[in-house]
Amino acid sequence: MHEIAASFPILSILVFFPAAGALLIIFFAKKEQFDLIRWSALGFALAEFALSLYLPFTFDSSNPGMQWVERGAWIERFGMNYILGVDGISLLLVLLTTLVTIICVLASWRDVKDKLKWFMALLLFTETCSLGVFMAMDLFLFYIFWEAVLIPMVFIIGIWGGARKLYSAVKFFVFTFVGSLFMLLGVLVLYFYHGHATGVYTFDVAVLFQNPVAPAVQFWIFMAFFLGFAVKVPMFPVHTWLPDAHTEAPTAGSIILAAVLLKLGSYGFLRFSLPLLPNASVQFAPLMMGISIFAIIYGALVTIAQKDMKKVVAYSSVSHMGFVMLGMFALNIEGIRGGLMQMINHGISTGALFLLVGMIYERTHTRTIGDYTGLFKVMPVFGVFFLITVLSSMGLPSTNGFIGELFILIGAFKAYPLYAVIAVVGVLLGAVYLLWLFQRVFLGDFVYRGKEELKDLKAREIISGGTLMVLIFWIGLCPKPFIRSMEASVNQVVRLVDTNYKKGLALAQASTPAASPSPTDASAAVVPAPGQPARDAAAQQAQAPAAAK
């Protein structure tokens, strides 16, 4: 894996530029200067996105390793370093984050009036922390950014949220903070285990990748990481904070929560759990896929019963993120590629749905589905945008949702065919609740119980919504650039899982001398192909010595 050092600190600039912009807004803009605050925040978000475009234009898609790597000593005594890097796995997530921040600023243009200066600053701080998570290649630095992202999001929900904002903010904080503490415990176990085994105490991920943990220890570290990452995904049964947080958050908060923050957990599984803990990942794969399947069906059924449009979108995220985790723990190239692609797709499509629901709420001050119908007749542009987004979320061919779900289903079928069949039922249920939502709100005779005059989208809203519509069709019709950018890095993850799985087996055998195989037996050891059930691999392992003879 070839690591490319940065010729100048582009990644540090990308991480901290939004925070610098937030500080400038706080210290130099007066609270009553609404236009100055809005345009300043938009300017910083646009400049950050423009800077992030340097990455895809200089990215070497054939190199699976980290690029633009920045290394510096931080707290040398404890092996903590400042290490940033981006590869094909994190590249698209970085671009998604910088783009979504622009959408959030535009969505808040008229929606947020109280304490606007602090709201925009917190949005930019959220961007900084999220980018830090996607770029950090030191586990302790990763944890710092991981925890820091909670702070602005809690305030965004708790100050600018709906009627139950304090309850939702506290619930969000408690769930994510407690999960993060378990993750920190797992990081420390990994740190001390590696130091005891090699004499090198470090949080450097590149070093840790080369020295896997013994399978017995992996089990407990995986459980600790699971509690931290699963809450952020969120996976069943630690998902209950999500509907409250989404429903009560302001529009921009819901967008960035769905498009970016939900990706932090699945990114953590892909970046750290799979390559660092391959034996435990293989062991837990059937359970993780089973939980994901349950989340797909459960999320879809609960979504059908909702009467609030925002809750429909919120609960649908449980189902959609279930697809992401299903692909991830298929442990094969197709599944992981589909899971990563679906992370991007979910960010675009669900972010667009929250944006559109926010637009209609800004006009009517209600999100109840029964309060209006036939909106297509008075808001045709809004209706077209909503229809495109609905079709994308249900995975219609030629939209972005299709390509991700296709890879996930292929990967799941290779690993566990039954899970793939059940997942198809989830796809069908998704089509049911999404099309039913569209039919009730947009089709039929126009009925509206409110007093406000309904007008179609304004130029600002068309620009923000239209940008996401372009991405929906771009990825759906021409996915090759996106797949090519992640392909080498995804292949590298699968190779790391395979290599470190073998090392883990060797460590387990070395710890039980009486059962240690002869050199001939060791050469015949069988490692499960990515996606192969662990029980099948164990059976082959038992047969290997006989086959070798």
Coordinates of C-alpha atoms in Angstrom, one line a residue:
M1 CA 0.0 0.0 0.0
H2 CA 1.7 3.1 -1.2
E3 CA 1.3 6.2 0.9
I4 CA 1.6 9.6 -0.8
A5 CA 2.8 12.5 1.4
A6 CA 1.2 16.0 0.9
S7 CA 3.3 18.6 -0.9
F8 CA 1.4 21.2 1.1
P9 CA -1.2 20.8 4.0
I10 CA -4.3 20.7 1.9
L11 CA -6.1 18.3 4.3
S12 CA -5.4 20.5 7.3
I13 CA -6.7 23.5 5.4
L14 CA -9.8 21.6 4.5
V15 CA -10.4 20.5 8.1
F16 CA -9.9 23.8 9.9
F17 CA -11.0 26.3 7.3
P18 CA -14.7 26.0 8.2
A19 CA -13.9 26.4 11.9
A20 CA -11.9 29.5 11.1
G21 CA -14.9 30.9 9.2
A22 CA -17.1 30.1 12.2
L23 CA -14.8 32.1 14.5
L24 CA -14.7 35.0 12.1
I25 CA -18.5 35.1 12.1
I26 CA -18.7 34.9 15.9
F27 CA -16.2 37.7 16.6
F28 CA -16.7 40.1 13.7
A29 CA -20.4 39.9 12.7
K30 CA -23.1 41.6 14.9
K31 CA -26.1 39.5 15.7
E32 CA -28.5 41.8 13.9
Q33 CA -26.5 41.7 10.6
F34 CA -28.5 38.9 9.2
D35 CA -27.5 39.4 5.5
L36 CA -23.8 39.6 6.4
I37 CA -24.0 36.5 8.5
R38 CA -25.8 34.5 5.8
W39 CA -23.6 35.6 2.9
S40 CA -20.4 35.0 5.0
A41 CA -21.5 31.5 5.9
L42 CA -22.4 30.8 2.3
G43 CA -19.0 32.2 1.2
F44 CA -17.1 30.0 3.6
A45 CA -19.1 26.9 2.6
L46 CA -18.6 27.6 -1.1
A47 CA -14.8 28.3 -0.6
E48 CA -14.5 25.0 1.3
F49 CA -16.3 23.1 -1.4
A50 CA -14.0 24.7 -4.1
L51 CA -11.0 23.7 -2.0
S52 CA -12.2 20.1 -1.7
L53 CA -12.4 19.8 -5.5
Y54 CA -8.6 19.8 -5.5
L55 CA -8.8 16.2 -4.2
P56 CA -10.7 14.5 -7.1
F57 CA -8.7 16.4 -9.7
T58 CA -5.4 15.2 -8.2
F59 CA -6.5 11.8 -6.9
D60 CA -4.7 8.7 -8.2
S61 CA -7.5 6.2 -8.5
S62 CA -5.1 3.3 -9.1
N63 CA -3.4 3.8 -5.7
P64 CA -5.3 2.0 -2.9
G65 CA -3.3 3.8 -0.2
M66 CA -3.7 7.1 1.6
Q67 CA -2.9 10.3 -0.4
W68 CA -2.0 13.8 0.7
V69 CA -0.8 12.3 4.0
E70 CA 0.2 14.8 6.7
R71 CA 2.2 13.5 9.6
G72 CA 3.3 15.3 12.7
A73 CA 4.2 14.4 16.3
W74 CA 1.4 15.4 18.8
I75 CA 1.9 13.7 22.2
E76 CA 4.9 11.5 21.5
R77 CA 5.1 10.1 25.0
F78 CA 1.8 8.3 24.5
G79 CA 2.2 7.5 20.8
M80 CA -0.4 10.1 19.7
N81 CA 0.2 11.7 16.3
Y82 CA -1.4 14.2 14.0
I83 CA -2.0 12.1 10.9
L84 CA -4.5 13.0 8.1
G85 CA -5.0 11.1 4.9
V86 CA -7.7 10.5 2.3
D87 CA -8.2 7.4 0.0
G88 CA -10.9 6.2 -2.2
I89 CA -13.1 5.3 0.7
S90 CA -13.1 8.7 2.3
L91 CA -12.8 10.9 -0.8
L92 CA -16.5 10.8 -1.7
L93 CA -17.5 11.3 1.9
V94 CA -15.4 14.4 2.1
L95 CA -16.9 15.8 -1.1
L96 CA -20.4 14.9 0.2
T97 CA -19.7 16.8 3.5
T98 CA -18.5 20.0 1.8
L99 CA -21.5 20.0 -0.6
V100 CA -24.1 19.3 2.0
T101 CA -22.9 22.2 4.1
I102 CA -23.7 24.5 1.3
I103 CA -27.2 23.0 1.0
C104 CA -27.6 23.5 4.8
V105 CA -26.7 27.1 4.7
L106 CA -29.2 27.7 1.8
A107 CA -31.9 25.8 3.6
S108 CA -31.5 28.0 6.7
W109 CA -31.6 31.3 4.7
R110 CA -35.1 32.2 5.9
D111 CA -35.9 29.3 8.1
V112 CA -33.6 30.4 11.0
K113 CA -33.9 33.9 12.4
D114 CA -33.1 33.6 16.1
K115 CA -29.4 33.6 17.0
L116 CA -28.5 33.2 13.4
K117 CA -24.8 34.0 14.0
W118 CA -24.4 31.1 16.3
F119 CA -26.4 28.7 14.1
M120 CA -24.2 29.3 11.1
A121 CA -21.1 29.0 13.2
L122 CA -22.2 25.7 14.6
L123 CA -22.9 24.4 11.1
L124 CA -19.4 25.2 10.1
F125 CA -18.0 23.6 13.2
T126 CA -20.0 20.5 12.4
E127 CA -18.3 20.5 9.0
T128 CA -14.9 20.7 10.5
C129 CA -15.5 17.8 13.0
S130 CA -17.0 15.6 10.3
L131 CA -14.1 16.1 7.9
G132 CA -11.7 15.4 10.7
V133 CA -13.4 12.0 11.3
F134 CA -13.2 11.1 7.6
M135 CA -9.5 12.1 7.4
A136 CA -8.0 11.1 10.8
M137 CA -5.6 8.2 10.5
D138 CA -4.6 8.2 14.2
L139 CA -7.2 6.5 16.4
F140 CA -7.0 9.0 19.2
L141 CA -7.2 11.9 16.8
F142 CA -10.2 10.1 15.2
Y143 CA -11.8 9.9 18.7
I144 CA -11.3 13.6 19.3
F145 CA -13.1 14.6 16.1
W146 CA -15.7 11.8 16.7
E147 CA -16.6 13.3 20.1
A148 CA -16.4 16.9 19.1
V149 CA -19.0 16.5 16.4
L150 CA -21.6 15.9 19.1
I151 CA -21.3 19.3 20.6
P152 CA -22.5 21.5 17.7
M153 CA -25.2 19.0 16.8
V154 CA -26.6 18.9 20.3
F155 CA -26.9 22.7 20.3
I156 CA -28.4 22.8 16.9
I157 CA -31.2 20.4 18.0
G158 CA -31.6 21.8 21.5
I159 CA -31.8 25.5 20.6
W160 CA -33.4 25.6 17.1
G161 CA -35.4 22.4 17.2
G162 CA -39.2 21.8 17.6
A163 CA -41.5 21.5 20.6
R164 CA -39.5 18.5 22.1
K165 CA -36.1 19.8 21.2
L166 CA -34.5 19.5 24.7
Y167 CA -35.7 15.9 25.1
S168 CA -34.4 15.0 21.6
A169 CA -31.1 16.8 22.1
V170 CA -30.4 15.1 25.5
K171 CA -31.4 11.7 24.1
F172 CA -29.1 12.2 21.1
F173 CA -26.3 13.2 23.4
V174 CA -26.7 10.3 25.9
F175 CA -26.9 7.6 23.3
T176 CA -24.0 8.8 21.2
F177 CA -21.8 9.8 24.2
V178 CA -22.2 6.5 26.0
G179 CA -21.6 4.5 22.8
S180 CA -18.4 6.6 22.3
L181 CA -17.1 5.8 25.7
F182 CA -17.2 2.1 24.9
M183 CA -15.5 2.8 21.6
L184 CA -12.7 4.7 23.5
L185 CA -12.3 1.6 25.8
G186 CA -11.9 -0.6 22.7
V187 CA -9.3 1.9 21.3
L188 CA -7.3 1.8 24.6
V189 CA -7.4 -2.0 24.7
L190 CA -6.1 -2.1 21.1
Y191 CA -3.4 0.4 22.0
F192 CA -2.1 -1.5 25.1
Y193 CA -2.3 -4.9 23.4
H194 CA -0.2 -3.7 20.5
G195 CA 2.3 -2.0 22.8
H196 CA 2.6 -5.2 25.0
A197 CA 3.0 -7.4 21.9
T198 CA 5.5 -5.3 19.9
G199 CA 6.9 -2.7 22.4
V200 CA 5.5 0.1 20.3
Y201 CA 2.6 2.0 21.8
T202 CA 0.9 3.9 19.0
F203 CA -2.5 4.9 17.7
D204 CA -1.2 5.1 14.1
V205 CA -3.7 3.1 12.1
A206 CA -1.2 2.2 9.4
V207 CA 1.0 0.5 12.0
L208 CA -2.0 -1.2 13.7
F209 CA -3.2 -2.6 10.4
Q210 CA 0.0 -4.6 10.1
N211 CA -0.2 -6.2 13.5
P212 CA -3.7 -7.7 14.1
V213 CA -4.9 -8.6 17.5
A214 CA -5.4 -12.2 18.7
P215 CA -9.0 -13.4 17.9
A216 CA -10.0 -13.8 21.5
V217 CA -9.2 -10.2 22.2
Q218 CA -10.7 -9.1 18.9
F219 CA -14.1 -10.3 20.2
W220 CA -14.2 -7.7 23.0
I221 CA -12.7 -4.9 21.0
F222 CA -15.3 -5.5 18.3
M223 CA -18.1 -5.3 20.8
A224 CA -16.8 -2.0 22.1
F225 CA -16.5 -0.6 18.6
F226 CA -19.9 -1.9 17.8
L227 CA -21.5 0.1 20.6
G228 CA -19.8 3.2 19.4
F229 CA -20.3 2.8 15.7
A230 CA -23.8 1.2 15.8
V231 CA -25.3 4.1 17.7
K232 CA -24.2 6.5 14.9
V233 CA -25.4 4.3 12.0
P234 CA -27.9 3.8 13.8
M235 CA -28.5 0.0 14.0
F236 CA -31.3 -1.7 15.8
P237 CA -31.8 -1.7 18.8
V238 CA -29.8 1.5 19.5
H239 CA -31.6 3.5 16.9
T240 CA -34.4 5.1 19.0
W241 CA -32.7 8.5 19.3
L242 CA -32.8 9.0 15.5
P243 CA -36.6 9.6 14.8
D244 CA -36.7 12.2 17.7
A245 CA -33.5 14.0 16.6
H246 CA -34.6 14.1 13.0
T247 CA -38.1 15.2 13.7
E248 CA -37.2 18.0 16.2
A249 CA -34.1 19.3 14.5
P250 CA -34.4 22.3 12.2
T251 CA -34.2 21.5 8.4
A252 CA -30.5 22.1 8.1
G253 CA -29.9 20.0 11.2
S254 CA -31.9 17.1 9.8
I255 CA -30.1 17.4 6.4
I256 CA -26.6 17.3 7.9
L257 CA -27.6 14.6 10.4
A258 CA -28.9 12.3 7.6
A259 CA -26.4 13.1 4.9
V260 CA -23.2 13.2 7.0
L261 CA -23.4 12.2 10.7
L262 CA -25.2 8.9 10.0
K263 CA -22.2 8.0 7.8
L264 CA -19.7 8.3 10.6
G265 CA -20.8 5.0 12.1
S266 CA -20.8 2.9 8.9
Y267 CA -17.5 4.6 8.0
G268 CA -16.0 3.5 11.3
F269 CA -17.0 -0.1 10.7
L270 CA -15.5 -0.1 7.2
R271 CA -12.3 1.8 8.1
F272 CA -11.4 0.3 11.4
S273 CA -13.5 -2.7 12.5
L274 CA -13.1 -4.8 9.3
P275 CA -9.3 -4.5 8.8
L276 CA -8.3 -4.3 12.4
L277 CA -10.6 -7.0 13.7
P278 CA -11.1 -9.4 10.8
N279 CA -11.6 -12.6 12.8
A280 CA -14.3 -11.0 15.0
S281 CA -15.8 -9.4 11.9
V282 CA -16.2 -12.8 10.2
Q283 CA -17.5 -14.3 13.4
F284 CA -20.1 -11.5 13.9
A285 CA -21.0 -11.2 10.1
P286 CA -24.1 -13.5 10.2
L287 CA -25.4 -11.6 13.3
M288 CA -24.7 -8.2 11.8
M289 CA -26.4 -9.1 8.5
G290 CA -29.3 -10.5 10.4
I291 CA -29.7 -7.3 12.4
S292 CA -29.4 -5.3 9.2
I293 CA -32.2 -7.4 7.6
F294 CA -34.4 -6.8 10.6
A295 CA -33.7 -3.1 10.4
I296 CA -34.7 -3.0 6.7
I297 CA -38.0 -4.7 7.3
Y298 CA -38.8 -3.1 10.7
G299 CA -37.9 0.4 9.5
A300 CA -40.1 0.0 6.4
L301 CA -43.1 -1.2 8.3
V302 CA -42.8 1.5 11.0
T303 CA -42.4 4.1 8.2
I304 CA -45.7 3.1 6.6
A305 CA -47.6 3.9 9.8
Q306 CA -46.3 7.5 10.1
K307 CA -48.5 10.5 9.6
D308 CA -45.8 13.2 9.8
M309 CA -43.7 13.6 6.6
K310 CA -40.5 14.2 8.5
K311 CA -41.0 11.0 10.6
V312 CA -41.6 9.1 7.3
V313 CA -38.1 10.2 6.1
A314 CA -36.6 9.7 9.6
Y315 CA -37.8 6.1 10.0
S316 CA -36.9 5.3 6.4
S317 CA -33.3 6.1 7.3
V318 CA -33.3 3.1 9.6
S319 CA -34.3 0.9 6.7
H320 CA -31.9 2.5 4.2
M321 CA -28.9 2.3 6.6
G322 CA -29.7 -1.3 7.1
F323 CA -28.9 -1.9 3.4
V324 CA -25.5 -0.2 4.0
M325 CA -24.6 -2.5 6.8
L326 CA -25.9 -5.5 5.0
G327 CA -23.5 -4.9 2.2
M328 CA -20.6 -4.0 4.5
F329 CA -20.8 -7.3 6.4
A330 CA -21.3 -9.5 3.3
L331 CA -17.4 -9.1 3.5
N332 CA -17.0 -9.3 -0.3
I333 CA -16.0 -6.7 -2.8
E334 CA -19.5 -6.2 -4.3
G335 CA -21.1 -5.8 -0.9
I336 CA -18.6 -3.4 0.5
R337 CA -18.6 -1.4 -2.7
G338 CA -22.4 -1.2 -2.7
G339 CA -22.4 -0.3 1.0
L340 CA -20.0 2.6 0.4
M341 CA -21.9 3.7 -2.6
Q342 CA -25.2 3.6 -0.7
M343 CA -23.7 5.7 2.0
I344 CA -23.3 8.5 -0.6
N345 CA -26.6 7.8 -2.2
H346 CA -28.5 7.9 1.1
G347 CA -26.8 11.2 1.9
I348 CA -28.0 12.7 -1.3
S349 CA -31.5 11.2 -1.5
T350 CA -32.5 11.5 2.2
G351 CA -30.8 14.9 2.5
A352 CA -33.0 16.0 -0.5
L353 CA -36.1 14.6 1.2
F354 CA -35.5 16.5 4.4
L355 CA -34.7 19.6 2.4
L356 CA -38.0 19.3 0.5
V357 CA -40.1 18.6 3.6
G358 CA -38.5 21.7 5.2
M359 CA -39.5 23.8 2.2
I360 CA -43.2 22.8 2.5
Y361 CA -43.1 23.2 6.3
E362 CA -41.6 26.7 5.9
R363 CA -44.7 27.6 3.8
T364 CA -47.5 25.8 5.7
H365 CA -46.0 25.3 9.3
T366 CA -47.3 21.7 9.2
R367 CA -45.9 18.4 8.3
T368 CA -49.0 16.3 8.8
I369 CA -49.7 14.3 5.6
G370 CA -53.5 14.7 5.9
D371 CA -53.3 18.5 6.0
Y372 CA -52.9 18.9 2.2
T373 CA -53.1 16.9 -1.0
G374 CA -52.9 17.7 -4.7
L375 CA -49.9 19.9 -4.3
F376 CA -48.7 19.1 -7.8
K377 CA -51.3 21.5 -9.2
V378 CA -50.0 24.5 -7.3
M379 CA -46.3 23.6 -6.9
P380 CA -45.3 21.7 -10.0
V381 CA -41.5 22.2 -9.7
F382 CA -41.6 21.2 -6.0
G383 CA -43.6 18.1 -7.1
V384 CA -41.1 17.1 -9.8
F385 CA -38.2 17.4 -7.3
F386 CA -40.1 15.4 -4.7
L387 CA -41.0 12.7 -7.3
I388 CA -37.4 12.4 -8.5
T389 CA -36.2 12.1 -4.9
V390 CA -38.8 9.4 -4.0
L391 CA -37.8 7.4 -7.1
S392 CA -34.2 7.7 -6.1
S393 CA -34.9 6.5 -2.5
M394 CA -36.7 3.5 -3.8
G395 CA -33.9 2.5 -6.1
L396 CA -35.4 3.1 -9.5
P397 CA -33.0 2.3 -12.4
S398 CA -31.3 5.4 -13.8
T399 CA -31.2 7.0 -10.3
N400 CA -28.4 6.8 -7.8
G401 CA -30.2 4.5 -5.4
F402 CA -30.3 1.7 -7.9
I403 CA -26.6 1.1 -8.4
G404 CA -25.9 0.9 -4.7
E405 CA -28.7 -1.5 -3.9
L406 CA -27.7 -3.7 -6.9
F407 CA -24.2 -4.1 -5.6
I408 CA -25.5 -4.8 -2.0
L409 CA -27.9 -7.4 -3.2
I410 CA -25.2 -9.1 -5.3
G411 CA -22.8 -9.1 -2.3
A412 CA -25.5 -10.3 0.1
F413 CA -26.6 -13.1 -2.3
K414 CA -23.0 -14.3 -2.6
A415 CA -22.6 -14.5 1.2
Y416 CA -26.1 -15.5 2.4
P417 CA -28.7 -15.9 -0.4
L418 CA -31.7 -16.0 2.0
Y419 CA -30.7 -12.5 3.4
A420 CA -30.7 -11.1 -0.1
V421 CA -34.2 -12.5 -0.8
I422 CA -35.5 -10.9 2.4
A423 CA -33.7 -7.6 1.5
V424 CA -35.7 -7.6 -1.8
V425 CA -38.9 -7.5 0.3
G426 CA -37.5 -4.4 2.0
V427 CA -37.0 -2.8 -1.4
L428 CA -40.6 -3.5 -2.2
L429 CA -41.8 -2.1 1.1
G430 CA -39.7 1.0 0.5
A431 CA -41.5 1.5 -2.8
V432 CA -44.9 1.1 -0.9
Y433 CA -44.3 3.9 1.7
L434 CA -42.6 6.3 -0.7
L435 CA -45.1 6.1 -3.5
W436 CA -48.0 6.2 -1.0
L437 CA -46.5 9.3 0.5
F438 CA -46.3 10.9 -2.9
Q439 CA -49.8 9.9 -3.9
R440 CA -51.4 11.3 -0.7
V441 CA -49.5 14.6 -0.8
F442 CA -49.2 15.5 -4.5
L443 CA -52.0 13.7 -6.5
G444 CA -55.7 14.2 -6.6
D445 CA -57.7 17.4 -6.1
F446 CA -56.0 20.2 -4.4
V447 CA -57.0 20.5 -0.7
Y448 CA -55.2 22.6 1.8
R449 CA -56.5 23.5 5.3
G450 CA -54.1 26.3 6.0
K451 CA -54.4 30.0 5.4
E452 CA -51.0 30.7 3.9
E453 CA -50.8 31.1 0.1
L454 CA -48.8 28.3 -1.4
K455 CA -46.2 29.3 -4.0
D456 CA -43.7 27.2 -5.9
L457 CA -40.0 27.1 -5.3
K458 CA -37.9 30.2 -5.4
A459 CA -34.6 30.5 -7.2
R460 CA -32.6 29.8 -4.0
E461 CA -34.6 26.6 -3.4
I462 CA -34.3 25.5 -7.0
I463 CA -30.5 25.9 -6.9
S464 CA -30.2 23.9 -3.6
G465 CA -32.7 21.2 -4.6
G466 CA -31.6 21.1 -8.3
T467 CA -28.0 20.4 -7.3
L468 CA -29.1 17.2 -5.5
M469 CA -31.3 16.2 -8.5
V470 CA -28.3 16.5 -10.8
L471 CA -26.3 14.2 -8.5
I472 CA -29.2 11.7 -8.4
F473 CA -29.1 11.3 -12.2
W474 CA -25.4 11.7 -12.6
I475 CA -24.6 8.7 -10.3
G476 CA -27.5 6.7 -11.7
L477 CA -26.7 7.2 -15.3
C478 CA -22.9 7.4 -15.1
P479 CA -21.6 5.7 -11.9
K480 CA -18.2 4.7 -13.4
P481 CA -16.2 7.7 -12.0
F482 CA -17.6 7.1 -8.5
I483 CA -17.0 3.4 -8.6
R484 CA -13.5 3.8 -10.1
S485 CA -12.5 6.3 -7.3
M486 CA -13.3 3.8 -4.6
E487 CA -12.4 0.5 -6.3
A488 CA -8.7 0.2 -5.4
S489 CA -9.3 1.2 -1.8
V490 CA -12.2 -1.2 -1.4
N491 CA -10.1 -4.0 -2.9
Q492 CA -7.4 -3.1 -0.4
V493 CA -9.8 -3.4 2.5
V494 CA -10.8 -6.9 1.4
R495 CA -7.2 -7.9 1.0
L496 CA -6.4 -6.5 4.5
V497 CA -9.3 -8.5 6.0
D498 CA -8.1 -11.6 4.3
T499 CA -4.4 -11.1 5.3
N500 CA -5.1 -10.2 8.9
Y501 CA -7.6 -13.0 9.2
K502 CA -4.8 -15.4 8.4
K503 CA -2.5 -13.7 10.9
G504 CA -5.2 -13.9 13.5
L505 CA -5.5 -17.7 13.0
A506 CA -1.8 -18.0 13.3
L507 CA -1.9 -16.1 16.6
A508 CA -4.7 -18.3 17.9
Q509 CA -2.7 -21.5 16.9
A510 CA 0.4 -20.1 18.5
S511 CA -1.4 -19.6 21.8
T512 CA -2.4 -23.3 21.9
P513 CA 0.8 -25.3 21.4
A514 CA -0.8 -28.7 21.8
A515 CA -3.1 -27.9 18.8
S516 CA -0.5 -26.2 16.7
P517 CA -0.5 -27.5 13.2
S518 CA 2.6 -28.8 11.4
P519 CA 4.2 -26.6 8.7
T520 CA 2.4 -28.7 6.1
D521 CA -0.9 -28.2 7.9
A522 CA -0.4 -24.5 8.2
S523 CA 0.2 -24.2 4.5
A524 CA -3.1 -25.8 3.9
A525 CA -5.0 -23.5 6.2
V526 CA -8.2 -22.1 4.7
V527 CA -9.3 -18.5 5.2
P528 CA -12.9 -17.7 4.3
A529 CA -13.3 -15.7 1.2
P530 CA -14.9 -12.4 1.9
G531 CA -18.5 -13.1 2.5
Q532 CA -18.0 -16.8 3.2
P533 CA -19.8 -17.9 6.4
A534 CA -17.3 -18.4 9.2
R535 CA -18.8 -21.9 9.9
D536 CA -18.0 -23.0 6.4
A537 CA -14.4 -21.7 6.8
A538 CA -14.1 -23.7 10.1
A539 CA -15.2 -26.8 8.3
Q540 CA -12.7 -26.4 5.6
Q541 CA -10.0 -25.6 8.2
A542 CA -10.7 -29.0 9.9
Q543 CA -10.4 -30.8 6.6
A544 CA -7.3 -29.0 5.5
P545 CA -4.7 -31.3 7.2
A546 CA -6.2 -34.3 5.6
A547 CA -6.3 -32.6 2.2
A548 CA -2.6 -31.6 2.6
K549 CA -1.7 -35.2 3.2

